[in-house]
Coordinates of C-alpha atoms in Angstrom, one line a residue:
M1 CA -4.1 -28.2 4.4
T2 CA -7.5 -28.6 2.9
T3 CA -7.7 -28.2 -0.9
F4 CA -11.1 -27.3 -2.4
K5 CA -12.0 -28.1 -5.9
N6 CA -14.7 -25.4 -6.0
R7 CA -16.3 -22.7 -3.9
T8 CA -19.3 -24.8 -3.0
E9 CA -17.1 -27.2 -1.0
V10 CA -15.9 -24.4 1.3
P11 CA -17.7 -24.3 4.7
E12 CA -20.3 -21.4 4.7
Q13 CA -18.6 -19.9 7.8
E14 CA -15.3 -19.4 5.8
K15 CA -17.0 -17.5 3.0
W16 CA -17.9 -13.8 3.2
N17 CA -21.5 -12.7 3.3
L18 CA -22.2 -10.3 0.4
A19 CA -25.9 -10.2 1.4
D20 CA -24.9 -7.5 3.9
I21 CA -24.4 -5.2 0.9
Y22 CA -27.2 -6.5 -1.3
S23 CA -29.5 -9.5 -0.6
D24 CA -30.2 -9.9 -4.3
L25 CA -29.2 -8.4 -7.7
A26 CA -32.5 -6.5 -8.1
Q27 CA -31.3 -4.2 -5.2
W28 CA -28.0 -3.7 -7.0
E29 CA -29.8 -2.8 -10.3
E30 CA -32.0 -0.4 -8.4
D31 CA -29.1 1.5 -6.9
Y32 CA -27.3 1.4 -10.3
R33 CA -30.3 3.1 -11.9
Q34 CA -30.6 5.6 -9.0
I35 CA -26.9 6.6 -9.5
K36 CA -27.4 7.3 -13.2
I37 CA -30.4 9.6 -12.3
M38 CA -28.4 11.4 -9.6
G39 CA -25.4 11.8 -12.0
E40 CA -27.7 13.6 -14.5
S41 CA -29.0 15.8 -11.7
L42 CA -25.5 16.7 -10.7
K43 CA -24.8 17.9 -14.2
Q44 CA -27.6 20.5 -13.8
Y45 CA -25.5 22.3 -11.2
D46 CA -22.8 23.2 -13.8
G47 CA -23.2 27.0 -13.9
G48 CA -26.0 26.8 -11.4
I49 CA -24.3 27.3 -8.1
H50 CA -24.8 30.9 -7.0
D51 CA -25.2 30.8 -3.2
G52 CA -24.7 28.7 -0.1
S53 CA -28.0 26.8 -0.6
S54 CA -27.3 25.6 -4.1
L55 CA -23.7 24.7 -3.1
Y56 CA -25.0 22.6 -0.1
H57 CA -27.6 20.8 -2.2
Y58 CA -25.0 19.9 -4.8
L59 CA -22.6 18.6 -2.2
K60 CA -25.3 16.6 -0.4
L61 CA -26.5 15.0 -3.6
R62 CA -22.9 14.2 -4.5
E63 CA -22.3 12.5 -1.2
E64 CA -25.5 10.4 -1.4
L65 CA -24.4 9.3 -4.9
S66 CA -20.9 8.5 -3.5
F67 CA -22.4 6.3 -0.8
L68 CA -24.5 4.3 -3.3
F69 CA -21.7 4.0 -5.7
G70 CA -19.4 2.7 -3.0
K71 CA -21.8 -0.2 -2.5
V72 CA -22.5 -0.9 -6.2
F73 CA -18.7 -1.0 -7.0
A74 CA -17.7 -3.0 -3.9
Y75 CA -20.4 -5.7 -4.5
A76 CA -19.4 -6.1 -8.2
M77 CA -15.7 -6.2 -7.4
L78 CA -16.1 -8.7 -4.5
K79 CA -18.3 -10.9 -6.6
V80 CA -15.7 -11.0 -9.4
D81 CA -12.9 -11.8 -6.9
E82 CA -14.8 -14.9 -5.7
D83 CA -14.3 -16.4 -9.1
T84 CA -12.7 -14.3 -11.8
R85 CA -13.8 -16.8 -14.5
V86 CA -17.5 -16.0 -14.2
T87 CA -18.4 -13.7 -17.1
G88 CA -21.7 -12.6 -15.5
S89 CA -19.9 -11.1 -12.5
Q90 CA -17.3 -9.5 -14.8
S91 CA -20.1 -7.8 -16.7
Y92 CA -21.4 -6.2 -13.5
L93 CA -18.0 -4.9 -12.7
D94 CA -17.6 -3.5 -16.2
R95 CA -20.9 -1.7 -15.9
A96 CA -19.8 -0.3 -12.5
R97 CA -16.6 1.0 -14.1
Q98 CA -18.4 2.6 -16.9
L99 CA -20.7 4.3 -14.4
S100 CA -17.7 5.6 -12.6
V101 CA -16.5 7.4 -15.7
K102 CA -20.0 9.0 -16.2
V103 CA -20.1 10.1 -12.6
S104 CA -16.6 11.7 -12.9
S105 CA -17.7 13.5 -16.0
S106 CA -20.9 14.8 -14.2
T107 CA -18.8 16.3 -11.4
S108 CA -15.7 17.4 -13.3
F109 CA -16.9 21.0 -13.4
F110 CA -16.9 21.4 -9.7
M111 CA -13.2 21.8 -8.7
P112 CA -12.5 24.5 -11.3
F113 CA -15.7 26.3 -10.2
L114 CA -14.8 26.1 -6.5
L115 CA -11.3 27.4 -7.0
S116 CA -12.6 30.3 -9.2
L117 CA -14.4 31.7 -6.1
S118 CA -12.6 34.0 -3.7
E119 CA -12.0 32.8 -0.2
E120 CA -14.2 35.6 1.0
T121 CA -17.1 34.4 -1.2
L122 CA -16.8 30.8 -0.1
K123 CA -16.8 31.8 3.5
E124 CA -20.0 33.9 2.9
Y125 CA -21.6 30.8 1.3
I126 CA -20.7 28.7 4.4
A127 CA -21.9 31.3 6.8
S128 CA -25.3 31.6 5.0
E129 CA -26.1 27.9 4.9
E130 CA -26.1 25.8 8.1
G131 CA -25.7 22.5 6.2
L132 CA -22.3 23.6 4.8
K133 CA -20.7 23.4 8.2
Y134 CA -20.4 19.6 7.6
F135 CA -18.5 20.2 4.3
E136 CA -16.5 23.2 5.5
E137 CA -13.1 21.5 6.2
D138 CA -13.3 19.6 2.9
L139 CA -14.0 22.8 1.0
M140 CA -11.2 24.7 2.6
E141 CA -8.8 21.8 2.1
S142 CA -9.6 22.0 -1.7
F143 CA -8.9 25.7 -1.4
R144 CA -5.4 24.9 -0.1
Y145 CA -4.5 24.0 -3.8
K146 CA -5.6 27.4 -5.1
S147 CA -2.1 28.9 -5.4
H148 CA -1.2 25.8 -7.5
V149 CA -4.1 26.1 -9.9
L150 CA -3.5 27.9 -13.2
S151 CA -5.9 30.1 -15.2
K152 CA -8.9 28.5 -16.7
E153 CA -7.3 28.5 -20.2
Q154 CA -4.0 27.0 -18.9
E155 CA -5.9 24.4 -16.8
S156 CA -7.9 23.5 -20.0
I157 CA -4.6 23.0 -21.9
L158 CA -3.0 21.0 -19.1
S159 CA -6.2 18.8 -18.8
Q160 CA -6.0 18.1 -22.6
L161 CA -2.3 17.1 -22.2
G162 CA -3.2 14.8 -19.3
E163 CA -3.4 11.7 -21.5
A164 CA -0.1 12.5 -23.2
L165 CA 1.6 13.1 -19.8
S166 CA 0.5 9.7 -18.6
V167 CA 2.1 7.9 -21.6
P168 CA 5.4 7.0 -19.9
S169 CA 3.6 5.3 -17.1
Q170 CA 1.2 3.5 -19.5
A171 CA 4.1 2.5 -21.8
F172 CA 6.0 1.0 -18.9
G173 CA 2.9 -0.8 -17.7
M174 CA 2.5 -2.4 -21.2
I175 CA 6.2 -3.3 -21.3
N176 CA 6.2 -4.7 -17.8
N177 CA 2.8 -6.6 -17.8
A178 CA 2.1 -7.4 -21.4
D179 CA 5.3 -7.4 -23.6
I180 CA 8.1 -8.7 -21.3
K181 CA 8.9 -12.4 -21.8
F182 CA 11.3 -13.7 -19.2
G183 CA 14.1 -16.1 -20.0
E184 CA 14.0 -19.8 -19.6
V185 CA 14.6 -21.9 -16.5
T186 CA 15.0 -25.7 -16.0
G187 CA 11.7 -27.3 -14.9
E188 CA 11.4 -30.3 -12.6
D189 CA 11.6 -32.8 -15.4
G190 CA 14.8 -31.1 -16.7
E191 CA 13.1 -29.5 -19.7
K192 CA 13.5 -25.7 -20.3
I193 CA 10.4 -23.7 -19.5
E194 CA 9.6 -19.9 -19.7
L195 CA 9.9 -18.2 -16.3
T196 CA 6.9 -16.4 -14.9
R197 CA 6.8 -13.8 -12.1
G198 CA 5.0 -16.2 -9.8
M199 CA 7.6 -18.9 -10.4
Y200 CA 10.4 -16.3 -9.8
S201 CA 9.2 -15.4 -6.3
K202 CA 9.4 -19.1 -5.4
L203 CA 12.6 -19.9 -7.2
I204 CA 14.6 -16.9 -5.8
E205 CA 13.9 -18.5 -2.4
D206 CA 15.0 -22.0 -3.4
E207 CA 17.7 -23.7 -1.3
D208 CA 19.6 -24.7 -4.5
R209 CA 21.9 -21.9 -5.4
E210 CA 22.1 -22.8 -9.1
T211 CA 18.3 -22.7 -9.3
R212 CA 18.3 -19.2 -7.8
Q213 CA 21.0 -18.0 -10.1
E214 CA 19.3 -19.4 -13.2
A215 CA 16.0 -17.7 -12.2
Y216 CA 17.7 -14.4 -11.4
K217 CA 19.5 -14.3 -14.8
A218 CA 16.4 -15.2 -16.6
Y219 CA 14.3 -12.6 -14.7
Y220 CA 16.6 -9.7 -15.5
Q221 CA 17.3 -10.8 -19.1
P222 CA 14.4 -8.8 -20.7
Y223 CA 15.0 -5.7 -18.6
L224 CA 18.6 -5.6 -19.8
G225 CA 17.4 -6.2 -23.3
M226 CA 15.0 -3.2 -23.1
K227 CA 17.2 -1.0 -20.9
N228 CA 17.2 2.0 -23.3
T229 CA 13.4 1.9 -23.9
I230 CA 12.7 1.6 -20.2
A231 CA 15.2 4.4 -19.4
T232 CA 13.3 6.6 -21.8
T233 CA 9.9 5.9 -20.2
L234 CA 11.3 6.6 -16.7
S235 CA 13.2 9.7 -17.8
S236 CA 10.1 11.0 -19.4
A237 CA 7.9 10.3 -16.4
I238 CA 10.4 12.1 -14.1
K239 CA 10.7 15.1 -16.5
N240 CA 6.9 15.3 -16.8
N241 CA 6.6 15.4 -13.1
V242 CA 9.2 18.1 -12.8
T243 CA 7.6 20.2 -15.5
T244 CA 4.1 19.9 -13.9
A245 CA 5.5 20.8 -10.5
R246 CA 7.2 23.9 -12.1
L247 CA 4.0 24.9 -14.0
R248 CA 2.0 24.6 -10.8
Q249 CA 4.5 26.7 -8.9
Y250 CA 5.6 24.1 -6.4
P251 CA 9.2 24.7 -5.0
S252 CA 10.1 21.2 -6.3
A253 CA 8.7 17.9 -7.6
L254 CA 9.3 16.4 -4.1
E255 CA 7.2 19.1 -2.4
K256 CA 4.4 18.6 -5.0
G257 CA 4.4 14.9 -4.1
L258 CA 4.2 15.7 -0.3
F259 CA 1.6 18.5 -0.6
G260 CA -1.6 16.3 -0.5
D261 CA -0.7 14.8 2.9
K262 CA 0.7 18.2 4.1
V263 CA 4.1 16.6 4.9
P264 CA 7.1 18.9 5.1
R265 CA 10.2 18.1 3.0
E266 CA 12.2 17.6 6.2
V267 CA 10.2 14.4 7.1
Y268 CA 11.3 12.8 3.8
E269 CA 14.9 13.9 4.1
N270 CA 15.1 13.0 7.8
L271 CA 13.9 9.4 6.9
I272 CA 16.8 9.0 4.5
Q273 CA 19.4 10.6 6.7
T274 CA 18.5 8.8 9.9
T275 CA 18.3 5.5 8.1
K276 CA 21.8 5.9 6.6
K277 CA 23.2 7.0 9.9
H278 CA 22.1 3.7 11.5
I279 CA 22.7 1.4 8.5
A280 CA 25.4 -0.7 10.3
P281 CA 23.0 -3.5 11.5
M282 CA 21.7 -3.9 8.0
H283 CA 25.3 -4.5 6.9
Q284 CA 25.8 -6.9 9.8
Y285 CA 22.7 -8.9 8.7
T286 CA 24.3 -9.2 5.2
R287 CA 27.4 -10.6 6.8
I288 CA 25.4 -13.1 8.9
R289 CA 23.6 -14.2 5.7
K290 CA 26.9 -14.8 3.9
K291 CA 28.2 -16.8 6.9
K292 CA 25.0 -18.8 7.4
L293 CA 24.8 -19.8 3.7
G294 CA 28.5 -20.7 3.8
L295 CA 29.4 -18.7 0.7
Q296 CA 32.7 -17.4 -0.5
E297 CA 30.8 -14.7 -2.4
L298 CA 27.3 -13.4 -1.5
R299 CA 25.3 -12.2 -4.5
Q300 CA 21.9 -10.6 -5.0
Y301 CA 20.2 -13.9 -5.8
D302 CA 21.3 -15.1 -2.3
L303 CA 19.4 -12.3 -0.5
S304 CA 15.9 -13.8 -0.4
V305 CA 16.5 -17.5 0.5
P306 CA 15.3 -18.2 4.1
L307 CA 18.2 -18.8 6.4
V308 CA 16.4 -21.4 8.5
S309 CA 15.1 -24.4 6.6
G310 CA 12.9 -27.4 7.6
V311 CA 10.5 -25.4 9.7
K312 CA 7.0 -26.2 8.4
Q313 CA 4.3 -25.4 10.9
V314 CA 0.7 -26.5 10.1
I315 CA -1.6 -23.8 11.5
S316 CA -5.3 -24.3 10.8
Y317 CA -7.5 -21.2 10.1
D318 CA -9.3 -21.5 13.5
E319 CA -6.0 -21.9 15.3
A320 CA -4.5 -18.9 13.4
F321 CA -7.5 -16.8 14.4
E322 CA -7.2 -17.8 18.0
T323 CA -3.4 -17.1 18.0
M324 CA -4.0 -13.7 16.4
C325 CA -6.5 -12.8 19.1
D326 CA -4.2 -13.9 21.9
A327 CA -1.3 -11.9 20.3
L328 CA -3.4 -8.8 20.0
A329 CA -4.6 -8.9 23.6
P330 CA -2.5 -5.7 24.4
L331 CA -5.0 -3.8 22.2
G332 CA -7.8 -4.4 24.7
N333 CA -11.1 -6.2 24.8
E334 CA -13.0 -3.9 22.5
Y335 CA -10.5 -4.6 19.7
I336 CA -10.7 -8.4 20.2
E337 CA -14.5 -8.3 20.3
I338 CA -14.5 -6.6 16.9
L339 CA -12.2 -9.3 15.5
M340 CA -14.6 -12.0 16.8
T341 CA -17.5 -10.2 15.1
F342 CA -15.5 -10.4 11.8
K343 CA -15.3 -14.2 12.0
K344 CA -18.8 -14.8 13.4
E345 CA -20.6 -12.4 10.9
R346 CA -18.5 -13.7 8.0
Y347 CA -16.5 -10.6 6.9
L348 CA -13.7 -12.8 5.7
D349 CA -13.4 -15.0 2.6
V350 CA -10.8 -17.5 3.7
R351 CA -10.0 -20.3 1.3
E352 CA -8.2 -20.6 -2.0
T353 CA -10.4 -22.0 -4.7
P354 CA -10.0 -22.2 -8.5
G355 CA -10.5 -18.8 -10.2
K356 CA -10.4 -16.8 -7.0
R357 CA -8.3 -13.7 -7.0
S358 CA -4.8 -14.3 -5.6
G359 CA -3.3 -12.5 -2.6
A360 CA -5.1 -10.7 0.2
Y361 CA -6.8 -7.4 0.8
N362 CA -9.2 -5.5 3.0
L363 CA -12.0 -3.4 1.5
G364 CA -13.9 -1.1 3.8
V365 CA -17.5 -0.5 2.5
Y366 CA -18.9 2.6 4.2
G367 CA -22.3 2.0 5.8
V368 CA -21.8 -1.8 5.7
H369 CA -18.5 -3.2 7.1
P370 CA -15.1 -4.3 5.9
Y371 CA -14.6 -7.3 3.7
I372 CA -11.3 -9.3 3.9
L373 CA -10.1 -11.6 1.1
L374 CA -7.6 -14.3 2.0
N375 CA -6.1 -17.4 0.4
H376 CA -5.3 -19.2 3.6
Q377 CA -2.8 -22.0 3.3
D378 CA -2.6 -23.2 7.0
D379 CA 1.0 -22.0 7.5
L380 CA 2.9 -19.2 9.2
D381 CA 2.8 -16.8 6.3
S382 CA -1.0 -17.1 6.3
L383 CA -1.1 -16.4 10.0
F384 CA 0.8 -13.2 9.4
T385 CA -1.4 -12.3 6.4
L386 CA -4.6 -12.8 8.4
T387 CA -3.2 -10.6 11.2
H388 CA -2.0 -7.9 8.8
E389 CA -5.4 -7.7 6.9
C390 CA -7.4 -7.7 10.1
G391 CA -5.3 -4.7 11.2
H392 CA -6.6 -2.8 8.1
G393 CA -10.1 -4.3 8.7
V394 CA -10.4 -3.0 12.3
H395 CA -9.1 0.4 11.2
S396 CA -11.8 0.5 8.5
W397 CA -14.5 -0.7 11.0
L398 CA -13.6 1.9 13.7
S399 CA -13.1 4.8 11.3
S400 CA -16.5 4.1 9.7
K401 CA -18.2 3.7 13.0
H402 CA -16.8 6.9 14.5
Q403 CA -16.5 9.2 11.5
P404 CA -19.1 10.7 9.1
Q405 CA -18.8 9.6 5.5
I406 CA -16.7 12.6 4.5
T407 CA -13.8 11.7 6.9
A408 CA -14.2 8.0 7.3
H409 CA -11.7 7.0 4.6
Y410 CA -8.1 7.0 6.0
S411 CA -5.0 8.0 3.9
I412 CA -2.4 5.6 2.5
F413 CA 0.1 7.4 4.7
V414 CA -1.4 6.0 7.9
A415 CA -2.9 2.7 6.5
E416 CA 0.2 0.6 7.0
V417 CA 0.4 1.6 10.6
A418 CA -2.6 -0.4 11.7
S419 CA -1.5 -3.6 9.9
T420 CA 2.1 -3.4 11.0
V421 CA 1.3 -2.8 14.7
N422 CA -0.6 -6.1 14.5
E423 CA 2.4 -7.9 12.9
V424 CA 4.8 -6.6 15.5
L425 CA 2.6 -7.7 18.4
L426 CA 2.2 -11.1 16.7
I427 CA 5.9 -11.7 16.2
Q428 CA 6.7 -10.7 19.8
Y429 CA 4.0 -13.0 21.1
L430 CA 5.2 -15.9 19.1
L431 CA 8.8 -15.4 20.1
K432 CA 7.8 -15.1 23.8
K433 CA 6.0 -18.4 23.8
E434 CA 8.2 -20.4 21.4
N435 CA 10.8 -22.8 23.0
D436 CA 11.9 -24.6 19.8
S437 CA 15.1 -22.9 18.7
Q438 CA 14.6 -23.6 15.0
V439 CA 11.2 -22.1 15.0
R440 CA 12.5 -19.1 17.0
K441 CA 15.2 -18.6 14.4
H442 CA 12.7 -18.9 11.6
L443 CA 10.4 -16.3 13.2
L444 CA 13.3 -13.8 13.6
N445 CA 14.5 -14.4 10.1
H446 CA 10.9 -13.9 8.8
F447 CA 10.6 -10.5 10.6
I448 CA 14.1 -9.3 9.7
D449 CA 13.4 -9.9 6.0
Q450 CA 10.0 -8.2 6.3
F451 CA 11.7 -5.2 8.0
K452 CA 14.3 -5.1 5.3
G453 CA 11.7 -5.2 2.4
T454 CA 9.2 -2.8 4.0
F455 CA 11.7 -0.3 5.4
F456 CA 15.2 -0.3 4.1
T457 CA 14.4 -1.2 0.5
Q458 CA 11.7 1.5 0.4
V459 CA 14.0 4.1 1.8
M460 CA 16.6 3.2 -0.8
F461 CA 13.9 3.6 -3.5
A462 CA 12.8 7.0 -2.0
E463 CA 16.4 8.2 -2.2
F464 CA 16.7 7.1 -5.8
E465 CA 13.5 9.1 -6.6
K466 CA 14.9 12.2 -4.9
K467 CA 18.3 12.1 -6.6
T468 CA 16.8 11.5 -10.1
H469 CA 14.2 14.3 -9.8
E470 CA 16.9 16.7 -8.5
L471 CA 19.0 15.9 -11.6
A472 CA 16.1 16.6 -13.9
E473 CA 15.4 19.9 -12.0
A474 CA 19.0 20.9 -12.6
G475 CA 18.6 20.1 -16.3
A476 CA 21.1 17.2 -16.2
P477 CA 20.6 14.2 -18.6
L478 CA 18.8 11.1 -17.4
N479 CA 19.7 7.9 -19.2
V480 CA 20.7 4.2 -18.6
E481 CA 24.2 5.2 -17.4
V482 CA 22.9 7.8 -14.9
F483 CA 20.2 5.5 -13.5
N484 CA 22.7 2.6 -13.3
K485 CA 25.3 4.6 -11.4
I486 CA 22.8 6.0 -8.9
Y487 CA 21.1 2.7 -8.3
E488 CA 24.3 0.7 -7.9
E489 CA 25.8 3.2 -5.5
L490 CA 22.6 3.1 -3.4
F491 CA 22.4 -0.7 -3.4
R492 CA 25.9 -1.0 -2.1
E493 CA 25.3 1.8 0.5
Y494 CA 22.2 0.1 1.9
N495 CA 23.2 -3.5 1.6
G496 CA 27.0 -3.3 2.4
D497 CA 30.3 -4.3 0.8
E498 CA 29.9 -8.1 1.4
I499 CA 27.8 -8.5 -1.8
V500 CA 29.6 -9.1 -5.1
L501 CA 27.6 -7.1 -7.6
D502 CA 26.5 -8.9 -10.7
E503 CA 25.8 -6.8 -13.9
E504 CA 22.1 -7.1 -13.2
V505 CA 22.1 -5.3 -9.8
K506 CA 22.5 -1.8 -11.3
Y507 CA 19.4 -2.4 -13.5
G508 CA 17.2 -2.8 -10.5
W509 CA 15.5 0.6 -11.2
S510 CA 14.2 -0.7 -14.5
R511 CA 11.6 -3.1 -12.9
I512 CA 10.0 -0.9 -10.3
P513 CA 6.5 0.3 -11.2
H514 CA 6.3 2.5 -8.1
F515 CA 8.8 5.0 -9.8
Y516 CA 5.9 6.0 -12.1
R517 CA 3.9 7.1 -9.1
P518 CA 6.5 9.5 -7.6
F519 CA 7.3 10.0 -4.0
Y520 CA 4.9 7.3 -2.8
V521 CA 7.1 4.5 -1.5
Y522 CA 8.5 6.5 1.5
K523 CA 5.0 6.1 3.1
Y524 CA 5.7 2.3 3.5
A525 CA 8.8 3.1 5.5
T526 CA 7.3 5.9 7.7
G527 CA 4.2 3.8 8.4
F528 CA 6.4 0.8 9.4
A529 CA 8.6 3.0 11.7
A530 CA 5.5 4.5 13.3
A531 CA 4.0 1.0 13.9
I532 CA 7.2 -0.2 15.5
H533 CA 7.2 2.8 17.9
I534 CA 3.5 2.2 18.9
A535 CA 3.8 -1.5 19.3
T536 CA 6.8 -1.2 21.5
K537 CA 4.9 1.1 23.8
L538 CA 1.8 -1.2 23.8
L539 CA 4.0 -4.2 24.8
E540 CA 5.3 -2.1 27.7
G541 CA 1.7 -1.8 28.9
D542 CA 1.6 1.9 28.3
E543 CA -2.2 2.7 28.9
N544 CA -1.9 6.2 27.5
T545 CA -0.5 4.9 24.2
L546 CA -3.3 2.3 24.0
S547 CA -6.0 4.9 24.5
N548 CA -4.4 7.3 22.0
Y549 CA -3.8 4.5 19.4
L550 CA -7.5 3.4 19.5
D551 CA -8.5 7.0 19.1
F552 CA -6.2 7.1 16.1
L553 CA -7.9 4.1 14.5
K554 CA -11.2 5.9 15.0
S555 CA -10.0 9.1 13.3
G556 CA -10.2 8.2 9.6
S557 CA -9.0 11.3 7.7
S558 CA -10.4 13.8 10.3
D559 CA -6.9 15.5 10.4
Y560 CA -3.7 15.4 8.4
P561 CA -1.7 12.1 8.7
L562 CA 1.2 13.7 10.7
E563 CA -1.2 15.3 13.2
L564 CA -3.1 12.0 13.7
L565 CA 0.2 10.2 14.3
K566 CA 1.4 12.8 16.8
K567 CA -1.7 11.9 18.9
T568 CA -0.2 8.4 19.3
G569 CA 3.1 9.8 20.4
V570 CA 4.8 9.5 17.0
D571 CA 6.3 12.7 15.7
L572 CA 7.7 12.0 12.3
T573 CA 9.1 15.6 12.1
T574 CA 11.8 14.4 14.5
P575 CA 14.3 11.6 14.0
E576 CA 13.0 9.7 17.1
P577 CA 10.5 7.3 15.6
I578 CA 12.9 6.3 12.8
E579 CA 15.7 5.9 15.4
N580 CA 13.4 3.7 17.6
A581 CA 12.5 1.5 14.6
L582 CA 16.2 1.1 13.7
K583 CA 17.0 0.3 17.3
K584 CA 14.4 -2.5 17.1
F585 CA 16.0 -3.8 13.9
T586 CA 19.4 -3.8 15.7
E587 CA 17.8 -5.9 18.5
L588 CA 16.3 -8.4 16.0
V589 CA 19.6 -8.8 14.2
E590 CA 21.5 -9.3 17.5
A591 CA 18.9 -11.8 18.7
F592 CA 19.1 -13.7 15.4
S593 CA 23.0 -13.7 15.6
E594 CA 22.8 -15.2 19.1
E595 CA 20.3 -17.9 18.0
I596 CA 22.6 -19.1 15.2

């Protein structure tokens, strides 16, 4: 693996080309200035929209501003992420963020105004102005919320309470990111050092069991120490959500959470019920893990260590890109040509360098193209990360190319489908061509653990959210004991009876930030199941599925997520996609069992 001391050492071909957004900072400054002027112009429409023509001119100006702001913000963010230590870049991002607040303030009047209109008046406006046809679906979608909007006075009060209602989430964020100090672990030289999150993710996979146990105990130590405080923040967040749902006249907090994506409650419940009905292979995998590790007692800190050791493949970036393109051949020539453009035209920033943002992401910039950040390490994980992010990238590229600005951005609900389809095609390709039994075992272990984390764990979290919100709706108390009891029962139910539960297990709820963004995690599981379903059909050479899937990638948010997925043959209102995904998991566990 090549190590770079600084960004200038990285070959030009492996750095993204931000000149596609702005060739110089003078252009950035000009768009920044233009947005400020447009924001002031938008303010003038407050109280000034009286007909179809004025409504159209407001919406058109707002969209033009949104287009420019997308470029201004993206450029500043990408520049910072190249090297987070550069204060000049940071100042541009700070300015872009401040501008975002001003723009939001300029347009905050619009939604209350729109929902104050009668449906009849809005339709008259649309009929009288040809240009409003473009905005019609978006306007009517906003109107869908009308029955959940309160009177102007009540909305004003709720708006003023907004900051107070967000306190539990902010408090947990401060506890979790700023205040928590983890316990100590033994360093390489035998000295005690303070554990960090980054260290924990490595140590919990360490082959030495004492190292894992020590890291596990140290990691949970502060959460147990602050259990009552964190239980209060979570309880308050849940109660706030339940109260808001009630005030806005949703049947339940769950239905409020599903409303935006127009997902019926049955989809959420079906995900949980179908998963639990087919949980046996998950328990079987736990038994295999215990046997493979040769343990008398399997504990939570044994669940992340890879079961196949000594498999270190060196895969250069060029080789990884070529392997990805070969693996994704079932998606057709158009798809592969787009990927080749990504590499040739420098949409990707490949190498890890000092100060560069960690991790990986895809950022679609409408009117330009996607940008993909990597920290490529020339290994198997990096190959999977590349393939995952390129799935998002092609989704962004196709949606932007085939959709107008208003519907080009796809929802989180469908986002993980495109990336996971790619990963499933990659794992199947690698397994098919790999003859080395150790590497095959390693690949199967990798995918099973990913399946477990992205699907089973998220379904377990989703059920925890459902149960705790229902208790709050029934007026039952929420405290440490209640959270512990629910979480421990679910952990055992999903992972099986082979695991001996340490005291720490039942406190798992206390470290999950997603619980402060309610009814969100289930989307990881539904997206994963949908992707398994689609990839299986693609590997069977189903031309119809291929055509429909490519259309899906071109669809952006032109329809609701469930409707878009139905066009690919995935109907999440039925148990079938979840059952098919769980069938695939069963096959993976059986194949792994045979290999060992």
